[in-house]
mmCIF file of C-alpha atoms in Angstrom:
data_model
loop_
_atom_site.group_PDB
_atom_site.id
_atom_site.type_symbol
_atom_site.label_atom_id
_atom_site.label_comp_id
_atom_site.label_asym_id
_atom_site.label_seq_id
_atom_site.Cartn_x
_atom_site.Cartn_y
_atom_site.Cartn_z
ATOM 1 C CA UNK D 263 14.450 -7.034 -27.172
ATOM 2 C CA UNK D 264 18.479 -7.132 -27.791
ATOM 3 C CA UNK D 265 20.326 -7.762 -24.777
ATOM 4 C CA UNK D 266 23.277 -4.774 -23.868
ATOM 5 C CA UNK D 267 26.459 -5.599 -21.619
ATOM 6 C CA UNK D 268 27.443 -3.409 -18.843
ATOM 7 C CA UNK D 269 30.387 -3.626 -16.553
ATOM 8 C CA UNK D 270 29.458 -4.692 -13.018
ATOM 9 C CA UNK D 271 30.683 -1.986 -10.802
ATOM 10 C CA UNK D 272 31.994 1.620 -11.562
ATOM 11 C CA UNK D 273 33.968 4.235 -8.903
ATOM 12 C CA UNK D 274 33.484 8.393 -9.961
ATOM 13 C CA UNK D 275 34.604 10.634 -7.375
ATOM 14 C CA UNK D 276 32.150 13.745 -6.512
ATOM 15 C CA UNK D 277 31.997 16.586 -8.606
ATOM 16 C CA UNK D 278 34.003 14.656 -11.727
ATOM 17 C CA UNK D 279 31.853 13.231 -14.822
ATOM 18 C CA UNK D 280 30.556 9.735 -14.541
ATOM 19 C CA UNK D 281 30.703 7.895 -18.149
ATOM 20 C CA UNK D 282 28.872 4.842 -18.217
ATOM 21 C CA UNK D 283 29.469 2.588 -21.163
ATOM 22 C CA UNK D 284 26.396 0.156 -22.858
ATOM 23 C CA UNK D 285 27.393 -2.234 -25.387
ATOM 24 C CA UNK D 286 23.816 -3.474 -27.391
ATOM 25 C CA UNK D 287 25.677 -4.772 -30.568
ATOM 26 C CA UNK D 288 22.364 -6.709 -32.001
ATOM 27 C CA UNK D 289 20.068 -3.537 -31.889
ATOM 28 C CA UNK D 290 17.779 -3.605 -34.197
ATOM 29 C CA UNK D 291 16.949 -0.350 -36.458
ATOM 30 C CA UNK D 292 13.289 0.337 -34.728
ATOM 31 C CA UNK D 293 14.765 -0.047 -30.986
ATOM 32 C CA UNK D 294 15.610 3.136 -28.655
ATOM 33 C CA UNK D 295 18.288 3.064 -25.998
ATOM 34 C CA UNK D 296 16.727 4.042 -22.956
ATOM 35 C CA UNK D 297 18.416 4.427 -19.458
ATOM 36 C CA UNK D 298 17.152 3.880 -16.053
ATOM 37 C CA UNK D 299 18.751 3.304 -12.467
ATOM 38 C CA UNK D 300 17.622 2.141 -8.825
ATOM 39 C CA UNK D 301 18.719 3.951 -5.776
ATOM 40 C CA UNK D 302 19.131 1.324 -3.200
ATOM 41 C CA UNK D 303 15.455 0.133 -2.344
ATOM 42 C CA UNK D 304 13.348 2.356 -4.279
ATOM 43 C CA UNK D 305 12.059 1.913 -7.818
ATOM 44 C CA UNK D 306 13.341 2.483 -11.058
ATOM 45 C CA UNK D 307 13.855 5.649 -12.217
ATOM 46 C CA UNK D 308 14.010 6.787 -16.122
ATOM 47 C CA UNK D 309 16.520 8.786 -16.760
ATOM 48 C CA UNK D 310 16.875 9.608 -20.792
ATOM 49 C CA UNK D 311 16.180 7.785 -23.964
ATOM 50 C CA UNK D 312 17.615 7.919 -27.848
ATOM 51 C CA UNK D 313 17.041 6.440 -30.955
ATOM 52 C CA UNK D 314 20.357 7.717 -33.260
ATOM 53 C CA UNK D 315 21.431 11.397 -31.888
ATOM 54 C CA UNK D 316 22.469 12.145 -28.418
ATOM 55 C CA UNK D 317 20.095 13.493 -26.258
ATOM 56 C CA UNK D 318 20.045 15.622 -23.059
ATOM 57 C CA UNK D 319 18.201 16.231 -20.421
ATOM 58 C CA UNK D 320 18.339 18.098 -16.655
ATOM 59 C CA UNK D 321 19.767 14.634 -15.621
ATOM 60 C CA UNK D 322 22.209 13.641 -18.004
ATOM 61 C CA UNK D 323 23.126 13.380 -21.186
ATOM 62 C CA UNK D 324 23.082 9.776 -23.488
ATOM 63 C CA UNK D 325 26.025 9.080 -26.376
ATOM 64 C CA UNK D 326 24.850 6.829 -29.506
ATOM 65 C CA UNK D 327 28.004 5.641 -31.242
ATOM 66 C CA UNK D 328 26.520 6.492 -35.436
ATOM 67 C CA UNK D 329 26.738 2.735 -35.700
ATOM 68 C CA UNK D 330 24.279 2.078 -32.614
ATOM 69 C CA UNK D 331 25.671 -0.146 -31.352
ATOM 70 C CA UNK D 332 27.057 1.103 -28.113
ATOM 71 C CA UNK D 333 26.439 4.108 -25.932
ATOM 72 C CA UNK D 334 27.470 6.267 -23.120
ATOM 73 C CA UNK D 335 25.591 7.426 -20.508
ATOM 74 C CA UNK D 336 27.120 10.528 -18.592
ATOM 75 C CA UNK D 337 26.341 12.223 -15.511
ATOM 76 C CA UNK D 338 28.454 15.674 -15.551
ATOM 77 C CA UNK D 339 28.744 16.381 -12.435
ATOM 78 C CA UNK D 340 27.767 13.207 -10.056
ATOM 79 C CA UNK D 341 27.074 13.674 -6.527
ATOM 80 C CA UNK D 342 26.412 11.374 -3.696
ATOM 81 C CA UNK D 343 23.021 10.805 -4.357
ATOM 82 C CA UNK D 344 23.826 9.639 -8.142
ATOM 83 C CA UNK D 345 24.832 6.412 -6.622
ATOM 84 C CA UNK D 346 22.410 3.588 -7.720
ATOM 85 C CA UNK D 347 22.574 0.645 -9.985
ATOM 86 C CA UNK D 348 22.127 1.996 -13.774
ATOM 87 C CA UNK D 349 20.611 0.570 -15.707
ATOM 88 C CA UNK D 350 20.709 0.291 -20.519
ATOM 89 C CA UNK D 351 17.858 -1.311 -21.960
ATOM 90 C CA UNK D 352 16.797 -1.478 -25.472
ATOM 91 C CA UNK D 353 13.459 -1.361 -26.527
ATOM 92 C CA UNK D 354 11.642 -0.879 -29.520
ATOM 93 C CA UNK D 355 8.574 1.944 -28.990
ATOM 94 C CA UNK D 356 6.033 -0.770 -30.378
ATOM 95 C CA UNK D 357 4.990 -4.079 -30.093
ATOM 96 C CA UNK D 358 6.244 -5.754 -27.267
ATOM 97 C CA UNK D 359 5.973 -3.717 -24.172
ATOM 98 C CA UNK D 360 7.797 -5.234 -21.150
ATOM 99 C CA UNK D 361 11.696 -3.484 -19.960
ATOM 100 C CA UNK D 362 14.285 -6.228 -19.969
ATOM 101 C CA UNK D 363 16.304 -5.307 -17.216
ATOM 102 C CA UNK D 364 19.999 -6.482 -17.323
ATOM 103 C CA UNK D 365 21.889 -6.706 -14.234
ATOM 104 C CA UNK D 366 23.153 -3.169 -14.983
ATOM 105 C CA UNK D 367 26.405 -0.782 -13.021
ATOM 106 C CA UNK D 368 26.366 -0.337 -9.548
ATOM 107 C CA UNK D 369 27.973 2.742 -9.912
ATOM 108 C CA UNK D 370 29.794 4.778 -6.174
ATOM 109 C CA UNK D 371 30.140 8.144 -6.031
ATOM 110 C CA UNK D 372 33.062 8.650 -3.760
ATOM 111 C CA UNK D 373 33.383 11.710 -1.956
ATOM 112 C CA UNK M 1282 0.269 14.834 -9.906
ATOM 113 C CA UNK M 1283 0.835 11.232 -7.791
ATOM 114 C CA UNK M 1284 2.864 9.146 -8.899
ATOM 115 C CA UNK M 1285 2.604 4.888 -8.971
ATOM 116 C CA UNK M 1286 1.159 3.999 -5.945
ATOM 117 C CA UNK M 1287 2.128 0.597 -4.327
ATOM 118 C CA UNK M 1288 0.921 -0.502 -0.879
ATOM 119 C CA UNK M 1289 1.477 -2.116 1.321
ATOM 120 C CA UNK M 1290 4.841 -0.722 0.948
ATOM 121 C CA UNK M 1291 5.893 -3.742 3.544
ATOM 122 C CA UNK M 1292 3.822 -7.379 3.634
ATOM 123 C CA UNK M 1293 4.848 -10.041 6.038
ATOM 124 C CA UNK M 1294 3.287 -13.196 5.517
ATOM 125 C CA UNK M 1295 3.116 -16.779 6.847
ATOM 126 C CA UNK M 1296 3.867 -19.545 4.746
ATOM 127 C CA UNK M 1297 0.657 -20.953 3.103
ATOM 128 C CA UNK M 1298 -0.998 -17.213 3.226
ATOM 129 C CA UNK M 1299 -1.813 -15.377 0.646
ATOM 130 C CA UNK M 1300 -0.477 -12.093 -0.347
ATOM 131 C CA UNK M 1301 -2.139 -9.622 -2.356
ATOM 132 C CA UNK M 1302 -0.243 -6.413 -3.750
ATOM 133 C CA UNK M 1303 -2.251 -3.044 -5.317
ATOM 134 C CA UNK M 1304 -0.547 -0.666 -7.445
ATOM 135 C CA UNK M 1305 -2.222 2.580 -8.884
ATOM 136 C CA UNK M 1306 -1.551 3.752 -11.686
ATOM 137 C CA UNK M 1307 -0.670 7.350 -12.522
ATOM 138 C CA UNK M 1308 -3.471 9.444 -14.006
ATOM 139 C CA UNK M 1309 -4.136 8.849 -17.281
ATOM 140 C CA UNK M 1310 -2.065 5.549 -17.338
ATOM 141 C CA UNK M 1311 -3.964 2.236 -18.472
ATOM 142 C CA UNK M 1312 -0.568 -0.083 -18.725
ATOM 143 C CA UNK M 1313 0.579 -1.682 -15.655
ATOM 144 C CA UNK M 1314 3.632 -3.851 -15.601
ATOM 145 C CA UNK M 1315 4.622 -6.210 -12.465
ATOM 146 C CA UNK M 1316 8.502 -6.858 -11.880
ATOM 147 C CA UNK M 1317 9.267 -8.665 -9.155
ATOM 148 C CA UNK M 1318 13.198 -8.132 -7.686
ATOM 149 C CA UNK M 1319 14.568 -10.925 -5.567
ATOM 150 C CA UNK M 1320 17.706 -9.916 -3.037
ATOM 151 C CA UNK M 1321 20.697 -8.720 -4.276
ATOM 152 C CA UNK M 1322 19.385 -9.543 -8.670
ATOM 153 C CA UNK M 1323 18.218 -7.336 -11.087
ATOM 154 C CA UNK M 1324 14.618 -6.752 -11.972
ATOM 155 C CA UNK M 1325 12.080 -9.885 -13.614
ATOM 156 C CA UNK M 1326 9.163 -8.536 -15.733
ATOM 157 C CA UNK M 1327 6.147 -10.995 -14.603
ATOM 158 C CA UNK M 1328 3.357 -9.070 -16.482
ATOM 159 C CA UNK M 1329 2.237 -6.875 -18.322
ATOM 160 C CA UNK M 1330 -1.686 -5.576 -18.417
ATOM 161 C CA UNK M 1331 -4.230 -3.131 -20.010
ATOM 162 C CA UNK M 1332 -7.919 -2.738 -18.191
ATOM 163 C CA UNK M 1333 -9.317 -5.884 -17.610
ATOM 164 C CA UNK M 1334 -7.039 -7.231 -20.451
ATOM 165 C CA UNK M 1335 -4.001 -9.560 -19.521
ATOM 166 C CA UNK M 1336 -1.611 -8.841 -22.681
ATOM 167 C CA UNK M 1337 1.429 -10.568 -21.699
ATOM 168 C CA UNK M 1338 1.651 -12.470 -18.599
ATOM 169 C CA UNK M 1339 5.349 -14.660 -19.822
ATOM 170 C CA UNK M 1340 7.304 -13.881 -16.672
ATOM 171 C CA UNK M 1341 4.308 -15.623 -14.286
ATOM 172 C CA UNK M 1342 4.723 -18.426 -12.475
ATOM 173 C CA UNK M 1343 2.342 -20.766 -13.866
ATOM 174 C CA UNK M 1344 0.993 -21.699 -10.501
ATOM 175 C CA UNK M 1345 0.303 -19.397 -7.397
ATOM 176 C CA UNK M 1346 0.744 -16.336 -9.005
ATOM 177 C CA UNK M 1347 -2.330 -14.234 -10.477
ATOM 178 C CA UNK M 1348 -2.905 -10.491 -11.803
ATOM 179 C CA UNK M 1349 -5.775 -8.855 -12.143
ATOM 180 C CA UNK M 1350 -6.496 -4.652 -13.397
ATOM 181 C CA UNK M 1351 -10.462 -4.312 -13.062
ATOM 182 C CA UNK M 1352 -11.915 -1.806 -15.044
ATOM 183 C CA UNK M 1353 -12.424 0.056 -11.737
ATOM 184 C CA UNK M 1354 -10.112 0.480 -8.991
ATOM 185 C CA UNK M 1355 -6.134 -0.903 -8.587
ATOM 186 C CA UNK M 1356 -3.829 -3.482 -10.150
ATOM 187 C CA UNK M 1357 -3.789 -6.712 -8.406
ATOM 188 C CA UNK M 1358 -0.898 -8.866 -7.544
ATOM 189 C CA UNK M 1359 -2.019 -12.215 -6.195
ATOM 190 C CA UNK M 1360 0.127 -15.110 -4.862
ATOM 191 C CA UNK M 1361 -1.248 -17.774 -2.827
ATOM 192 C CA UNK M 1362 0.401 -20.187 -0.610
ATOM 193 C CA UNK M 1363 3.020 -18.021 -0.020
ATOM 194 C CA UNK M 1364 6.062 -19.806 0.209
ATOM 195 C CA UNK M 1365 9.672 -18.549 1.867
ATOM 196 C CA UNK M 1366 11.533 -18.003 -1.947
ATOM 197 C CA UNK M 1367 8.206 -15.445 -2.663
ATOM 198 C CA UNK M 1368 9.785 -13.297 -0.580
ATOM 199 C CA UNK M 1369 11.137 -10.167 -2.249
ATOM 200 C CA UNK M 1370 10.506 -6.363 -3.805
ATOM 201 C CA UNK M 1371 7.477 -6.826 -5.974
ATOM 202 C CA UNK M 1372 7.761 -3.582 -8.105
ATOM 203 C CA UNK M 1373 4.908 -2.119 -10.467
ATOM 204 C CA UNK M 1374 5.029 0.661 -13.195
ATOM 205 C CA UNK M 1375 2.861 2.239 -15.514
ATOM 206 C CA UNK M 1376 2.178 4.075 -19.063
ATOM 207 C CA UNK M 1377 0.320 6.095 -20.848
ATOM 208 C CA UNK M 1378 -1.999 4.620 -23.628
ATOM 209 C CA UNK M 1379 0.171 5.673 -26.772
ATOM 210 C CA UNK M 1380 2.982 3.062 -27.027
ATOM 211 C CA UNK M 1381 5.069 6.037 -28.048
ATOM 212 C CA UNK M 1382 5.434 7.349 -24.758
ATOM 213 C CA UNK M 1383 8.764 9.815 -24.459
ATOM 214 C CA UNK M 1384 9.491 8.576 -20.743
ATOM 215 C CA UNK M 1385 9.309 5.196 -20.717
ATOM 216 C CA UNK M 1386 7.688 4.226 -17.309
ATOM 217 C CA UNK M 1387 7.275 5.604 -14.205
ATOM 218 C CA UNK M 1388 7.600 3.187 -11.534
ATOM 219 C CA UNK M 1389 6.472 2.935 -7.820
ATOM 220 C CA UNK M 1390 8.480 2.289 -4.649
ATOM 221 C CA UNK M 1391 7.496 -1.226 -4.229
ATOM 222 C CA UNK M 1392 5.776 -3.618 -2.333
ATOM 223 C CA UNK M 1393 8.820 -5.634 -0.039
ATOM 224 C CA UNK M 1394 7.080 -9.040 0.931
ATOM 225 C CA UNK M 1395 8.683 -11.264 3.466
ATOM 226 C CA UNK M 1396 7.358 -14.971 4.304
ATOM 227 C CA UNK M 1397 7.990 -16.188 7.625
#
């Protein structure tokens, strides 16, 4: 699996958009860009997924730059409770099966 | 519909004890994944298993550590001789059989085991 890049830490006050930016440069044409995050002691939790259009879901909604090579993750209206460690991980739907997760954003909702 | 099921959700052990963690998967998953999550680090896949079939087992520890997912009954996460730096958030997650699954996997709340 290609590894992605993430800043460490991110600050989005309540109620604003949170944009969280995934560099995965080496992607290869048969891997998906999936998202996940941890609230503080619980498991992971998927969020979205994409191969090469943007997707949205209840949750949020995922960016692909058309050369796939970066994306953007955005919460549109984060809250306290959207403050977790998030996760980008690329993954190709076949073969190997295991999540390679990075050491991600800690992202703070600030009220 | 349950979700993952891990228990004990806490295990406090003894050095030189073994520790054994069960995770059930959701209905209708037969892939079970082990990460294991030391303090304050991101997430270590450890391995990766269909019924009573190991398929990738790369992130073990070649000694001490053991997994197990019997044609009946829960995943098994076995470490023996439990030492202090096995202490941490052993976290397991599941999927369905087709390796195109649209949600990734669904993960359960963890198993937090502390030597003493």
């Amino acid at each position: 699996d290609a590894k992605t890049t993430q800043p460490p830490s991110m600050d989005c006050a309540e109620g604003r958009a949170a944009n969280l930016p995934c560099n995965h440069s080496t992607i290869s044409g048969n891997e998906y860009v999936y998202w996940y995050r941890q609230i503080h002691s619980q498991g992971p939790q998927y969020i979205i997924h994409g191969l090469k259009n943007n997707e949205t879901n209840e949750m949020a909604s995922l960016i692909i730059t058309e050369d796939r090579k970066s994306s953007t993750l955005i919460l549109p209206h984060a809250t306290l409770r959207d403050t977790a460690v998030y996760y980008c991980i690329v993954r190709a739907q076949t073969g190997a099966n295991n999540l390679f997760f990075g050491t991600g954003t800690r992202l703070t909702v600030i009220p | 519909n349950a979700g993952v099921m891990q228990n004990p959700r806490h295990l406090v052990r003894r050095r030189g004890q073994e520790a054994r963690l069960r995770c059930s998967p959701m209905k209708g998953h037969s892939h079970v994944y082990w990460y294991r999550q030391l303090p304050e680090e991101g997430l270590k896949f450890m391995v990766y298993l269909q019924k009573e079939n190991i398929i990738d087992e790369s992130g073990m520890p070649k000694e001490r550590f053991s997994a197990e997912f019997p044609k009946e009954g829960p995943s098994i996460l076995r470490i023996q001789q439990v030492v202090r730096g096995d202490s941490a958030a052993y976290f397991c997650a599941s999927s369905p059989p087709s390796q195109r699954s649209n949600y990734g996997y669904t993960f359960g709340s963890g198993t937090r085991l502390t030597v003493v």
